[in-house]
Every structure is written in C-alpha cells, then in structure tokens.
Tab-separated table of C-alpha atoms and ligand atoms in Angstrom:
chain	number	residue	atom	x	y	z
E	915	MET	CA	19.394	-8.716	-22.393
E	916	ARG	CA	19.597	-7.444	-18.813
E	917	LEU	CA	16.932	-5.714	-16.725
E	918	VAL	CA	18.210	-3.788	-13.718
E	919	VAL	CA	15.744	-2.776	-11.000
E	920	ILE	CA	16.710	-0.147	-8.419
E	921	GLY	CA	14.905	-0.778	-5.112
E	922	GLY	CA	14.000	-4.107	-3.543
E	923	VAL	CA	10.678	-3.615	-1.801
E	924	ALA	CA	7.113	-3.558	-3.120
E	925	ALA	CA	7.470	-1.937	-6.544
E	926	GLY	CA	10.942	-3.205	-7.395
E	927	LEU	CA	10.259	-6.818	-6.543
E	928	SER	CA	6.852	-6.807	-8.226
E	929	ALA	CA	8.543	-5.500	-11.369
E	930	ALA	CA	11.281	-8.139	-11.233
E	931	ALA	CA	8.873	-11.011	-10.541
E	932	ARG	CA	6.502	-9.980	-13.332
E	933	ALA	CA	9.314	-9.571	-15.841
E	934	ARG	CA	10.584	-13.040	-14.972
E	935	ARG	CA	7.144	-14.587	-15.426
E	936	LEU	CA	6.875	-13.090	-18.912
E	937	ASP	CA	10.433	-13.695	-20.027
E	938	ARG	CA	12.349	-16.721	-18.788
E	939	ASN	CA	15.554	-15.686	-20.513
E	940	LEU	CA	15.896	-12.104	-19.334
E	941	GLU	CA	18.773	-11.530	-16.930
E	942	ILE	CA	17.286	-9.677	-13.958
E	943	VAL	CA	19.281	-7.876	-11.272
E	944	VAL	CA	17.704	-6.030	-8.337
E	945	LEU	CA	19.912	-3.511	-6.525
E	946	GLU	CA	18.810	-2.603	-3.000
E	947	LYS	CA	20.883	-0.287	-0.827
E	948	GLY	CA	19.462	-1.508	2.483
E	949	PRO	CA	20.123	-4.809	4.267
E	950	LEU	CA	16.633	-6.249	3.705
E	951	ILE	CA	14.236	-6.726	0.836
E	952	SER	CA	10.520	-7.400	0.608
E	953	TYR	CA	9.388	-6.062	3.974
E	954	GLY	CA	5.942	-4.751	4.770
E	955	ALA	CA	6.413	-1.253	6.214
E	956	CYS	CA	2.636	-1.255	6.692
E	957	GLY	CA	3.036	-3.687	9.607
E	958	LEU	CA	5.633	-1.602	11.492
E	959	PRO	CA	3.168	0.452	13.611
E	960	TYR	CA	1.556	-2.839	14.712
E	961	TYR	CA	4.946	-4.161	15.802
E	962	ILE	CA	5.337	-1.046	17.964
E	963	GLU	CA	1.789	-1.532	19.266
E	964	GLY	CA	2.612	-5.150	20.159
E	965	GLN	CA	0.235	-6.853	17.732
E	966	VAL	CA	3.074	-8.191	15.596
E	967	ARG	CA	5.470	-10.083	17.871
E	968	ASP	CA	8.474	-10.496	15.603
E	969	LEU	CA	9.804	-8.157	12.912
E	970	ALA	CA	10.821	-11.215	10.890
E	971	GLU	CA	7.117	-11.832	10.255
E	972	LEU	CA	7.060	-8.657	8.149
E	973	VAL	CA	9.723	-9.905	5.753
E	974	ARG	CA	8.287	-12.048	2.993
E	975	PHE	CA	11.215	-12.956	0.737
E	976	THR	CA	14.967	-13.207	1.118
E	977	PRO	CA	17.399	-12.601	-1.771
E	978	GLU	CA	18.223	-16.340	-1.681
E	979	ARG	CA	14.594	-17.238	-2.231
E	980	PHE	CA	14.340	-14.869	-5.186
E	981	ARG	CA	17.448	-16.444	-6.683
E	982	ARG	CA	16.331	-20.009	-6.050
E	983	GLU	CA	12.672	-19.745	-7.042
E	984	ARG	CA	12.785	-17.072	-9.705
E	985	ASN	CA	16.317	-16.930	-10.983
E	986	ILE	CA	16.511	-13.243	-10.074
E	987	GLU	CA	19.717	-11.853	-8.607
E	988	VAL	CA	18.950	-9.571	-5.673
E	989	ARG	CA	21.878	-7.681	-4.198
E	990	THR	CA	21.501	-5.934	-0.845
E	991	GLY	CA	23.924	-3.245	0.326
E	992	ALA	CA	24.058	-2.160	-3.319
E	993	GLU	CA	23.386	1.564	-3.473
E	994	VAL	CA	23.087	3.084	-6.915
E	995	ALA	CA	24.952	6.401	-6.855
E	996	ALA	CA	24.349	7.419	-10.478
E	997	ILE	CA	22.564	6.379	-13.647
E	998	HIS	CA	24.518	6.951	-16.878
E	999	HIS	CA	21.769	6.374	-19.371
E	1000	SER	CA	23.777	7.162	-22.491
E	1001	ARG	CA	26.075	4.243	-21.576
E	1002	ARG	CA	23.166	2.158	-20.192
E	1003	GLU	CA	25.040	1.798	-16.927
E	1004	VAL	CA	24.429	2.390	-13.225
E	1005	ALA	CA	27.309	3.225	-10.888
E	1006	LEU	CA	27.204	1.766	-7.393
E	1007	ALA	CA	28.386	3.719	-4.357
E	1008	GLY	CA	31.529	1.533	-4.164
E	1009	GLY	CA	32.458	2.394	-7.751
E	1010	GLU	CA	31.279	-0.809	-9.462
E	1011	ARG	CA	29.384	-0.319	-12.723
E	1012	VAL	CA	26.447	-2.457	-13.771
E	1013	HIS	CA	25.252	-2.503	-17.354
E	1014	TYR	CA	21.540	-2.546	-18.211
E	1015	ASP	CA	19.475	-2.783	-21.334
E	1016	LYS	CA	16.297	-1.899	-19.468
E	1017	LEU	CA	15.913	-0.122	-16.161
E	1018	VAL	CA	13.117	0.083	-13.605
E	1019	ILE	CA	13.453	2.810	-10.976
E	1020	ALA	CA	11.629	1.865	-7.780
E	1021	THR	CA	13.470	3.956	-5.216
E	1022	GLY	CA	10.413	4.684	-3.047
E	1023	ALA	CA	9.946	7.643	-0.741
E	1024	ARG	CA	11.339	8.866	2.555
E	1025	ALA	CA	10.000	10.672	5.596
E	1026	ASP	CA	10.273	14.442	5.480
E	1027	ARG	CA	12.364	15.534	8.481
E	1028	SER	CA	12.676	19.177	7.435
E	1029	SER	CA	10.290	20.625	10.040
E	1030	LEU	CA	12.395	19.474	13.011
E	1031	PRO	CA	14.916	21.733	14.733
E	1032	GLU	CA	17.125	18.712	15.642
E	1033	PRO	CA	16.305	15.941	13.169
E	1034	GLU	CA	19.378	13.880	14.084
E	1035	ALA	CA	18.925	13.995	17.896
E	1036	PRO	CA	18.920	10.536	19.574
E	1037	HIS	CA	15.306	10.826	20.738
E	1038	VAL	CA	14.032	11.579	17.202
E	1039	PHE	CA	12.790	8.656	15.115
E	1040	THR	CA	11.132	7.879	11.841
E	1041	LEU	CA	9.322	4.621	11.171
E	1042	GLU	CA	10.091	3.444	7.666
E	1043	THR	CA	12.119	0.256	7.907
E	1044	PRO	CA	12.301	-2.742	10.247
E	1045	ASP	CA	15.549	-1.271	11.531
E	1046	ASP	CA	13.745	1.951	12.531
E	1047	ALA	CA	11.144	-0.139	14.358
E	1048	ARG	CA	13.797	-2.166	16.186
E	1049	ARG	CA	15.593	0.993	17.328
E	1050	LEU	CA	12.367	2.610	18.472
E	1051	MET	CA	11.377	-0.478	20.472
E	1052	GLU	CA	14.823	-0.622	22.055
E	1053	TYR	CA	14.496	3.036	23.000
E	1054	LEU	CA	11.052	2.445	24.515
E	1055	GLY	CA	12.458	-0.427	26.596
E	1056	ALA	CA	15.672	1.288	27.685
E	1057	ARG	CA	14.557	4.890	28.181
E	1058	ARG	CA	10.911	4.467	29.132
E	1059	PRO	CA	9.859	7.848	27.656
E	1060	ARG	CA	6.899	9.525	29.355
E	1061	GLN	CA	5.971	12.170	26.806
E	1062	ALA	CA	6.027	11.563	23.068
E	1063	ALA	CA	5.439	14.025	20.251
E	1064	VAL	CA	4.325	12.701	16.903
E	1065	VAL	CA	4.798	15.140	14.040
E	1066	GLY	CA	2.090	14.697	11.437
E	1067	ALA	CA	-1.498	13.458	11.642
E	1068	GLY	CA	-1.462	11.471	8.436
E	1069	TYR	CA	-2.235	7.780	8.625
E	1070	ILE	CA	1.306	6.869	9.710
E	1071	GLY	CA	1.350	9.508	12.475
E	1072	LEU	CA	-2.037	8.414	13.808
E	1073	GLU	CA	-1.059	4.742	13.738
E	1074	ILE	CA	2.123	5.550	15.645
E	1075	ALA	CA	0.218	7.692	18.176
E	1076	THR	CA	-2.172	4.771	18.763
E	1077	ALA	CA	0.801	2.404	19.200
E	1078	LEU	CA	2.635	4.649	21.669
E	1079	ARG	CA	-0.542	5.190	23.672
E	1080	ALA	CA	-0.787	1.394	24.010
E	1081	HIS	CA	2.533	1.615	25.883
E	1082	GLY	CA	0.966	4.070	28.329
E	1083	ILE	CA	3.033	6.988	27.011
E	1084	ALA	CA	1.483	10.475	26.934
E	1085	VAL	CA	1.227	11.445	23.262
E	1086	ALA	CA	0.812	14.812	21.559
E	1087	VAL	CA	0.288	14.893	17.789
E	1088	PHE	CA	1.262	18.054	15.893
E	1089	GLU	CA	-0.329	18.681	12.521
E	1090	ARG	CA	0.537	21.736	10.499
E	1091	GLU	CA	-2.710	21.635	8.515
E	1092	ALA	CA	-6.217	22.186	9.832
E	1093	ASP	CA	-7.286	18.651	8.875
E	1094	VAL	CA	-6.021	15.135	9.498
E	1095	LEU	CA	-5.215	12.269	7.121
E	1096	GLY	CA	-4.233	14.652	4.339
E	1097	ARG	CA	-7.875	15.116	3.430
E	1098	SER	CA	-9.886	18.353	3.526
E	1099	ASP	CA	-12.723	16.755	5.432
E	1100	ALA	CA	-14.018	18.506	8.545
E	1101	HIS	CA	-16.176	15.567	9.648
E	1102	LEU	CA	-13.270	13.121	9.411
E	1103	THR	CA	-11.127	15.557	11.391
E	1104	ARG	CA	-13.801	15.968	14.078
E	1105	THR	CA	-14.136	12.189	14.344
E	1106	VAL	CA	-10.382	11.742	14.810
E	1107	ALA	CA	-10.232	14.646	17.284
E	1108	ALA	CA	-13.001	13.059	19.384
E	1109	LEU	CA	-11.205	9.704	19.307
E	1110	CYS	CA	-7.932	11.289	20.352
E	1111	ASP	CA	-9.744	12.997	23.216
E	1112	GLU	CA	-11.250	9.723	24.352
E	1113	PHE	CA	-7.872	7.970	24.255
E	1114	HIS	CA	-6.000	10.884	25.849
E	1115	ILE	CA	-3.983	11.743	22.779
E	1116	GLU	CA	-3.458	15.466	22.515
E	1117	LEU	CA	-4.180	16.464	18.902
E	1118	ARG	CA	-2.860	19.920	18.028
E	1119	LEU	CA	-4.086	21.035	14.629
E	1120	GLY	CA	-2.539	23.948	12.751
E	1121	ALA	CA	0.458	23.627	15.049
E	1122	GLU	CA	4.189	23.014	14.713
E	1123	ILE	CA	6.178	21.087	17.320
E	1124	GLY	CA	8.273	24.154	18.274
E	1125	ASN	CA	9.955	23.654	21.673
E	1126	PHE	CA	7.455	21.119	22.970
E	1127	PRO	CA	9.166	19.144	25.752
E	1128	ALA	CA	9.144	15.506	24.637
E	1129	ASP	CA	11.567	12.707	25.417
E	1130	LEU	CA	10.534	10.917	22.232
E	1131	VAL	CA	9.727	12.465	18.856
E	1132	VAL	CA	8.464	10.453	15.896
E	1133	MET	CA	8.473	12.162	12.526
E	1134	ALA	CA	5.551	11.352	10.297
E	1135	ALA	CA	5.073	14.720	8.641
E	1136	GLY	CA	4.620	13.510	5.140
E	1137	ARG	CA	6.914	11.767	2.724
E	1138	ARG	CA	9.005	12.835	-0.251
E	1139	PRO	CA	9.574	10.760	-3.386
E	1140	ASN	CA	13.188	9.626	-3.881
E	1141	THR	CA	13.708	11.213	-7.277
E	1142	GLU	CA	17.171	12.755	-7.031
E	1143	LEU	CA	18.978	9.823	-8.640
E	1144	ALA	CA	16.506	9.712	-11.525
E	1145	ALA	CA	16.396	13.492	-11.988
E	1146	GLU	CA	20.196	13.698	-12.216
E	1147	ALA	CA	20.030	11.184	-15.049
E	1148	GLY	CA	17.528	13.322	-16.951
E	1149	VAL	CA	14.311	11.581	-15.890
E	1150	GLU	CA	11.525	14.164	-15.733
E	1151	THR	CA	9.483	14.764	-12.619
E	1152	GLY	CA	5.900	16.011	-12.747
E	1153	ARG	CA	4.159	18.813	-10.910
E	1154	THR	CA	3.635	16.531	-7.911
E	1155	GLY	CA	7.425	16.279	-7.534
E	1156	ALA	CA	7.408	12.537	-8.255
E	1157	ILE	CA	8.694	10.914	-11.452
E	1158	ARG	CA	6.407	11.523	-14.381
E	1159	ALA	CA	5.361	8.272	-16.006
E	1160	ASN	CA	2.725	7.437	-18.590
E	1161	GLU	CA	0.144	4.701	-18.122
E	1162	ARG	CA	2.735	2.114	-19.106
E	1163	MET	CA	4.932	3.508	-16.286
E	1164	GLU	CA	7.467	4.634	-18.929
E	1165	THR	CA	9.541	7.701	-18.134
E	1166	ASN	CA	10.744	10.210	-20.731
E	1167	LEU	CA	13.929	8.116	-21.216
E	1168	ALA	CA	13.573	5.187	-23.604
E	1169	GLY	CA	13.998	1.876	-21.828
E	1170	VAL	CA	13.501	3.382	-18.351
E	1171	TRP	CA	10.356	2.766	-16.283
E	1172	ALA	CA	9.406	4.073	-12.827
E	1173	ALA	CA	7.076	2.488	-10.285
E	1174	GLY	CA	5.892	2.740	-6.709
E	1175	ASP	CA	6.317	5.609	-4.287
E	1176	CYS	CA	8.838	7.439	-6.479
E	1177	ALA	CA	6.360	7.836	-9.349
E	1178	GLU	CA	3.181	9.787	-9.918
E	1179	THR	CA	0.022	8.252	-11.326
E	1180	THR	CA	-3.315	9.547	-12.592
E	1181	HIS	CA	-6.296	10.260	-10.373
E	1182	LEU	CA	-9.260	8.364	-11.766
E	1183	VAL	CA	-11.792	11.012	-10.681
E	1184	THR	CA	-9.971	14.171	-11.754
E	1185	GLY	CA	-7.901	12.689	-14.574
E	1186	ARG	CA	-4.920	14.649	-13.277
E	1187	PRO	CA	-1.460	13.526	-12.173
E	1188	VAL	CA	-1.362	12.660	-8.494
E	1189	TRP	CA	1.161	11.387	-5.988
E	1190	LEU	CA	-0.473	9.033	-3.492
E	1191	PRO	CA	2.290	6.751	-2.244
E	1192	LEU	CA	0.712	3.525	-1.038
E	1193	GLY	CA	1.683	-0.124	-0.985
E	1194	THR	CA	-1.270	-1.134	-3.134
E	1195	THR	CA	-0.230	1.202	-5.941
E	1196	ALA	CA	3.453	0.289	-5.582
E	1197	ASN	CA	2.717	-3.378	-6.205
E	1198	LYS	CA	0.499	-2.670	-9.203
E	1199	THR	CA	2.682	-0.087	-10.894
E	1200	GLY	CA	5.691	-2.342	-10.287
E	1201	ARG	CA	3.894	-5.189	-11.987
E	1202	VAL	CA	3.057	-2.988	-14.988
E	1203	ALA	CA	6.594	-1.589	-15.249
E	1204	GLY	CA	8.054	-5.111	-15.052
E	1205	ALA	CA	5.680	-6.443	-17.696
E	1206	ASN	CA	6.522	-3.638	-20.105
E	1207	ALA	CA	10.239	-3.980	-19.440
E	1208	ALA	CA	9.815	-7.627	-20.463
E	1209	GLY	CA	8.218	-6.570	-23.745
E	1210	ALA	CA	4.494	-6.768	-22.898
E	1211	ARG	CA	2.019	-3.911	-23.257
E	1212	ALA	CA	0.517	-3.523	-19.793
E	1213	ARG	CA	-1.125	-0.348	-18.525
E	1214	PHE	CA	-1.964	1.158	-15.165
E	1215	PRO	CA	-5.103	3.300	-15.412
E	1216	GLY	CA	-4.626	5.180	-12.142
E	1217	VAL	CA	-5.860	5.396	-8.578
E	1218	ALA	CA	-9.074	6.477	-6.914
E	1219	GLY	CA	-7.182	7.447	-3.753
E	1220	THR	CA	-8.567	4.622	-1.638
E	1221	SER	CA	-7.201	4.539	1.867
E	1222	ILE	CA	-8.009	2.840	5.147
E	1223	VAL	CA	-6.588	3.253	8.616
E	1224	ARG	CA	-7.359	2.160	12.151
E	1225	VAL	CA	-7.014	4.810	14.836
E	1226	CYS	CA	-7.564	3.860	18.486
E	1227	GLY	CA	-9.680	0.890	17.429
E	1228	LEU	CA	-11.890	2.743	14.943
E	1229	GLY	CA	-11.645	2.207	11.183
E	1230	LEU	CA	-11.608	5.193	8.841
E	1231	ALA	CA	-11.731	4.626	5.097
E	1232	PHE	CA	-12.142	6.956	2.162
E	1233	THR	CA	-11.817	7.062	-1.582
E	1234	GLY	CA	-12.085	9.665	-4.314
E	1235	LEU	CA	-12.518	13.306	-3.405
E	1236	ALA	CA	-13.778	14.974	-0.239
E	1237	ALA	CA	-16.370	17.698	-0.917
E	1238	ALA	CA	-13.888	20.554	-0.458
E	1239	GLU	CA	-11.405	18.862	-2.803
E	1240	ALA	CA	-14.133	18.252	-5.382
E	1241	ARG	CA	-15.042	21.940	-5.287
E	1242	ARG	CA	-11.392	22.892	-5.836
E	1243	GLU	CA	-11.336	20.576	-8.843
E	1244	GLY	CA	-14.255	22.427	-10.425
E	1245	PHE	CA	-17.099	20.039	-9.529
E	1246	ASP	CA	-20.319	21.098	-7.818
E	1247	PRO	CA	-20.299	18.537	-4.994
E	1248	VAL	CA	-23.328	17.428	-3.016
E	1249	ALA	CA	-22.694	15.280	0.060
E	1250	ALA	CA	-24.970	12.979	2.037
E	1251	ARG	CA	-23.864	11.517	5.340
E	1252	ILE	CA	-25.828	8.872	7.216
E	1253	GLU	CA	-25.399	6.662	10.244
E	1254	ALA	CA	-26.766	3.126	10.198
E	1255	LEU	CA	-26.181	-0.235	11.820
E	1256	ASP	CA	-23.883	-2.574	9.913
E	1257	ARG	CA	-26.009	-5.599	10.961
E	1258	PRO	CA	-29.498	-5.906	12.435
E	1259	HIS	CA	-29.716	-4.748	16.054
E	1260	TYR	CA	-30.495	-8.345	17.150
E	1261	PHE	CA	-27.144	-9.422	15.630
E	1262	TRP	CA	-25.041	-6.915	17.558
E	1263	GLY	CA	-25.247	-4.253	14.872
E	1264	ARG	CA	-22.729	-1.463	15.281
E	1265	LYS	CA	-22.847	2.091	14.064
E	1266	THR	CA	-21.351	2.757	10.644
E	1267	THR	CA	-21.088	6.226	9.145
E	1268	VAL	CA	-21.173	6.577	5.377
E	1269	GLU	CA	-20.728	9.751	3.393
E	1270	LEU	CA	-21.151	9.817	-0.374
E	1271	ILE	CA	-20.374	12.756	-2.615
E	1272	ALA	CA	-21.636	13.327	-6.134
E	1273	ASP	CA	-21.447	16.056	-8.729
E	1274	ARG	CA	-24.760	17.964	-8.921
E	1275	ARG	CA	-24.666	18.416	-12.678
E	1276	THR	CA	-23.641	14.951	-13.860
E	1277	ARG	CA	-24.806	12.991	-10.763
E	1278	ARG	CA	-21.535	11.087	-10.996
E	1279	LEU	CA	-20.126	9.785	-7.708
E	1280	LEU	CA	-16.942	11.629	-6.743
E	1281	GLY	CA	-15.979	10.153	-3.396
E	1282	GLY	CA	-16.976	8.459	-0.202
E	1283	THR	CA	-16.039	7.881	3.409
E	1284	VAL	CA	-16.882	4.935	5.644
E	1285	ILE	CA	-16.225	4.986	9.380
E	1286	GLY	CA	-16.894	2.029	11.624
E	1287	GLN	CA	-15.524	-1.037	13.268
E	1288	ARG	CA	-16.396	-3.789	10.829
E	1289	GLY	CA	-16.943	-4.288	7.155
E	1290	LEU	CA	-15.627	-0.896	6.160
E	1291	GLU	CA	-12.980	-2.344	3.845
E	1292	GLY	CA	-15.709	-4.055	1.809
E	1293	ARG	CA	-17.854	-0.946	1.704
E	1294	ILE	CA	-15.091	1.436	0.684
E	1295	ASN	CA	-14.022	-1.020	-2.009
E	1296	VAL	CA	-17.548	-0.923	-3.441
E	1297	VAL	CA	-17.336	2.869	-3.592
E	1298	ALA	CA	-13.874	2.679	-5.193
E	1299	THR	CA	-15.249	0.289	-7.812
E	1300	ALA	CA	-18.088	2.696	-8.513
E	1301	LEU	CA	-15.656	5.600	-8.931
E	1302	THR	CA	-13.489	3.556	-11.279
E	1303	ASN	CA	-16.553	2.866	-13.404
E	1304	ARG	CA	-17.796	6.471	-13.210
E	1305	MET	CA	-21.125	5.367	-11.748
E	1306	ARG	CA	-24.030	7.736	-11.248
E	1307	VAL	CA	-25.838	7.873	-7.919
E	1308	GLU	CA	-29.053	6.252	-9.147
E	1309	ASP	CA	-27.175	3.230	-10.506
E	1310	PHE	CA	-25.154	2.938	-7.320
E	1311	ALA	CA	-28.360	3.037	-5.245
E	1312	GLN	CA	-29.578	-0.079	-7.107
E	1313	LEU	CA	-26.481	-2.209	-6.504
E	1314	ASP	CA	-27.307	-5.771	-5.543
E	1315	LEU	CA	-25.434	-5.965	-2.222
E	1316	ALA	CA	-25.546	-9.048	-0.023
E	1317	TYR	CA	-27.730	-9.462	3.034
E	1318	THR	CA	-27.999	-11.961	5.845
E	1319	PRO	CA	-28.261	-10.996	9.529
E	1320	PRO	CA	-24.835	-12.269	10.743
E	1321	TYR	CA	-23.071	-10.103	8.156
E	1322	ALA	CA	-25.200	-7.290	6.822
E	1323	GLN	CA	-28.400	-5.318	6.760
E	1324	VAL	CA	-31.203	-5.657	4.247
E	1325	TRP	CA	-30.473	-2.047	3.314
E	1326	ASP	CA	-26.729	-1.748	3.368
E	1327	PRO	CA	-25.532	1.592	4.819
E	1328	LEU	CA	-24.068	2.371	1.377
E	1329	LEU	CA	-27.494	2.130	-0.227
E	1330	ILE	CA	-29.094	4.250	2.482
E	1331	ALA	CA	-26.473	6.926	1.862
E	1332	ALA	CA	-27.063	6.729	-1.903
E	1333	GLN	CA	-30.824	7.168	-1.428
E	1334	GLN	CA	-30.184	10.171	0.781
E	1335	LEU	CA	-27.886	11.624	-1.858
E	1336	GLU	CA	-30.515	11.104	-4.568
E	1337	LYS	CA	-32.970	13.127	-2.495
E	1338	LEU	CA	-30.498	15.968	-2.181
E	1339	LEU	CA	-29.832	15.929	-5.916
E	1340	ASP	CA	-33.493	15.908	-6.945
C	2384	FAD	C1	4.889	2.982	8.679
C	2384	FAD	C2	4.275	2.784	7.328
C	2384	FAD	C3	2.999	2.231	7.227
C	2384	FAD	C4	2.420	2.056	5.973
C	2384	FAD	N1	1.150	1.515	5.911
C	2384	FAD	C5	0.572	1.351	4.702
C	2384	FAD	C6	-0.729	0.788	4.596
C	2384	FAD	O1	-1.352	0.446	5.618
C	2384	FAD	N2	-1.269	0.634	3.357
C	2384	FAD	C7	-0.586	0.992	2.219
C	2384	FAD	O2	-1.120	0.805	1.108
C	2384	FAD	N3	0.653	1.511	2.288
C	2384	FAD	C8	1.235	1.701	3.495
C	2384	FAD	N4	2.510	2.225	3.565
C	2384	FAD	C9	3.188	2.646	2.322
C	2384	FAD	C10	3.917	1.491	1.672
C	2384	FAD	O3	4.768	0.889	2.602
C	2384	FAD	C11	4.708	2.044	0.501
C	2384	FAD	O4	3.801	2.637	-0.394
C	2384	FAD	C12	5.493	0.973	-0.222
C	2384	FAD	O5	6.462	0.409	0.606
C	2384	FAD	C13	6.185	1.574	-1.431
C	2384	FAD	O6	6.952	0.612	-2.041
C	2384	FAD	P1	8.138	1.029	-3.013
C	2384	FAD	O7	8.763	-0.246	-3.453
C	2384	FAD	O8	7.675	2.000	-4.020
C	2384	FAD	O9	9.139	1.878	-2.095
C	2384	FAD	P2	9.902	1.511	-0.783
C	2384	FAD	O10	9.174	0.543	0.048
C	2384	FAD	O11	10.280	2.824	-0.169
C	2384	FAD	O12	11.220	0.792	-1.314
C	2384	FAD	C14	12.176	1.498	-2.048
C	2384	FAD	C15	13.511	0.817	-1.825
C	2384	FAD	O13	14.460	1.410	-2.704
C	2384	FAD	C16	15.688	1.449	-2.042
C	2384	FAD	N5	16.520	2.486	-2.664
C	2384	FAD	C17	16.292	3.823	-2.685
C	2384	FAD	N6	17.278	4.457	-3.333
C	2384	FAD	C18	18.155	3.499	-3.719
C	2384	FAD	C19	19.390	3.537	-4.435
C	2384	FAD	N7	19.917	4.691	-4.841
C	2384	FAD	N8	20.028	2.376	-4.670
C	2384	FAD	C20	19.505	1.197	-4.238
C	2384	FAD	N9	18.351	1.111	-3.544
C	2384	FAD	C21	17.686	2.246	-3.311
C	2384	FAD	C22	15.335	1.778	-0.603
C	2384	FAD	O14	16.364	1.382	0.288
C	2384	FAD	C23	14.052	0.996	-0.405
C	2384	FAD	O15	14.295	-0.237	0.194
C	2384	FAD	C24	3.117	2.413	4.806
C	2384	FAD	C25	4.419	2.972	4.896
C	2384	FAD	C26	4.981	3.147	6.143
C	2384	FAD	C27	6.378	3.740	6.231
C-alpha cells in the first residue's frame, strides 16, 4: 500500500509523518517540486529584517533525515504535472509515473502577482521561499534601492515593510482595500496607519501601485490556493476557490485528501467554509489528512481565524469576526474596547488594547482583538479558546486568569473588556 503526498512543506510533511506514526508498513513517498523541504516561510521577513542571520536556520528537516528517521522517501525536484485518479497514478514533469493507493494533496498557495504591470521585471520580488529571500537580500546588497513599494497591507506586506524600513529604505505600501490585515476593522487600520506614520512608512489605502516610481517592488497582495492540478483531476473546489474538503480533509475523490493552504476549512464562528491559509492550520490539517490516509478516523473541526503579527515593534492579534464582518454574517454585534496596563504600573506596565465582540441576542462571543507589546499571544489564545467553546460574555468575564505583578494584573485586560461588554449588553 503506497501513500503519495504532493508538497513537502508544512501540510505535506505533517501528513507523511502522522501516517508513518500510525502505520509502520505503509510505503510513503513525498513529491516536492522545489529544492527544499520543511522550511518556515514565516521566518523569511525576519531574515530580511536581520533578526534571523542564516536562512539555513529556517529549514528544519532534510529529505535524508526523513528517510533515516521515519522511513519516508522525500523527493525534491519532483513536480507533479498531472493526477490520473482512475489509474491511481501521478505523472511527474519529466514523464515518470508514480503509482498511489492513497493521495494527499498539499500543494500550498502562491502570491498573486496579477495586479502588477510588469510582474517579471528584475526589481519585482515575492517572498515565499528561502530562495526568494536570498535573491531579495542579494538585490538589497548589490543595488541599494532607495524607494520600495510593497503591494498589499496584509500581514506579509506589513512584515516586509517593517523589514525594509530597518534597512533605511523609504517604503510605500499600497493596499487596494480600505482596511489592512484583510480585516474590516477601522480601529485596527487606524492603529497600523499611525504606526506607519511614526516609522515613516507611507501607507496608501484604497490605492493601486500604478506608475509609482520604485526601484524595488515586493508583491504581497494576497495569495491564491494552488488548486489547478487537483481541479484538472476532478477534485472539487469550494466557493472560496480552495479545495473543498470535509472535516476528515477528504476530497470528493475516494482515497484523496487535501490539506494546508490549498484547502478550505470551516469557520468555527460562522460555521461556513473559509480559506485562511496559515501555517498553524496547515500543520493540523496535514496531520488529520495523514492520519485518515493511514486508516484512522481523525477530524479537523475548523478555525477561529486567529492571527498575530508584529508591525514596527507593535503586536496586533485578532481572532473570530470583526464587528463589520459579524454584521455581514447576520449577527447583531456589540463591541467593547478598553485600554489597560498589562502589569501593575510599578512593574513597568505597558498599554494593552483589548476589543471584544459579542452577539446582542445570544451574548455569545464572536471575536476579539488584542494590541500591545507583551502577552498578546496568551490573551488572544484565551479568546480563541472561548470562541471554540462558544462561550457567553458572562462566563468569559469569570475566567480564572493568573495574576502576579511581574506578569499580569489582578484584573486582566481581557476581563476588564468583558465587564465593559456586559454593561453594553445589559
Ligand atoms: C512570508 C510569509 C510569512 C508567513 N508567516 C506566517 C506566520 O507568521 N504564521 C502563520 O501561521 N503562517 C504564516 N505564513 C503562512 C505559512 O507559511 C503557510 O500557511 C504554510 O507554509 C502552508 O503550508 P503548506 O504545506 O500548505 O503549503 P506550502 O508551504 O506552500 O508548501 C506547498 C509545497 O508544495 C509544493 N508543490 C506545489 N505544487 C506542486 C506540484 N505540482 N508538485 C510537487 N510539489 C508541488 C510547493 O513547491 C511547496 O513547497 C507565512 C507565509 C509567508 C509566505
């Protein structure tokens, strides 16, 4: 019995590793078209910024290690050109055919370059692989650009803008939408705009790059799921454009699973299909797909949409729905936003902003935002846990959260926000 996995990064390798753990006898082959496997794209902006010294630090496993430690064959430079499901075969770009009994598609996503007049020009970059990062760094060293344009104010665009600013380059960020970070949240947008102002990053909202004179352009205007290969083989895509998979990450084709950035999942607050391509989800859905391909019955319930990013030294985290999104989804959202110190003032407390959103009718929490310099990952994870468990505001307000002066406040900012929200709901 042979499992073939297409794609050798987060989702693909999680699937392969999980399948191996559950079935020692399965033959497992991972086919990766690129030269590397198992790299953390999430660290690439920090390499550009200079916080990660060596790209090699971002690569966790080599194919040899997978073979030696897990008895999994990982082939790089192996691009799958077609899937012939009726014959249970994939065709590689060189013509070779590889038989499978079970197939996991983990082909990921790619940067959308469609909004650029000259996407292939030598001063235009994307930042998706270690190779992209190496080329961009070489360009920075050799050409010393003075004016950069970053297309897209999602988390990748803002991380790149921060990194380029650290090189002393003038940076303009172009965002087609009125809001940043792909979230309809005016306060979040105002916060990022003020930060950009402070750090001399020109943020142009509702604007296209047009003929802006830049000697470096980095494309970060959203990503597209790599579904073409799957779609040509008859795998259905959903309304998000990504591969439709059920909670076992099964596609419509028997014996074929999909995981990671190429697949859609379910939003835990709305219950609807959603495409939120993140490393966290890629690892989990990969694990579920791999388990099921090995004969287990694992399920992936969905995502709350939890996200965290650092922009010019400030942390921005959110989960669930913003108020405007909640309204579009048919809820009657009520939002409370507070500012509080994350520790007592005598322990160098710093300002943290928390916003919580609940549905007026059911009092169920729908989303939250935490902005600050410390501890925001813990706080947003508490909110995400509450959303996953469909908590109501009054129960959330009673959570037993930790306190001692070096770490926290006696009333955590989350609880203060929940109390404020209760008042607005009463
Ligand atoms: C700059 C950047 C920063 C990020 N930061 C964060 C972060 O802070 N937090 C977070 O949660 N996520 C972050 N992400 C997202 C995260 O990296 C992705 O969600 C994750 O890598 C998805 O994993 P994946 O395995 O689904 O897809 P990918 O990592 O895209 O891997 C898919 C692989 O499939 C291969 N492939 C595609 N087609 C074929 C084919 N036909 N044949 C063979 N191989 C094929 C590709 O070459 C690729 O290597 C970031 C992404 C980027 C680009």
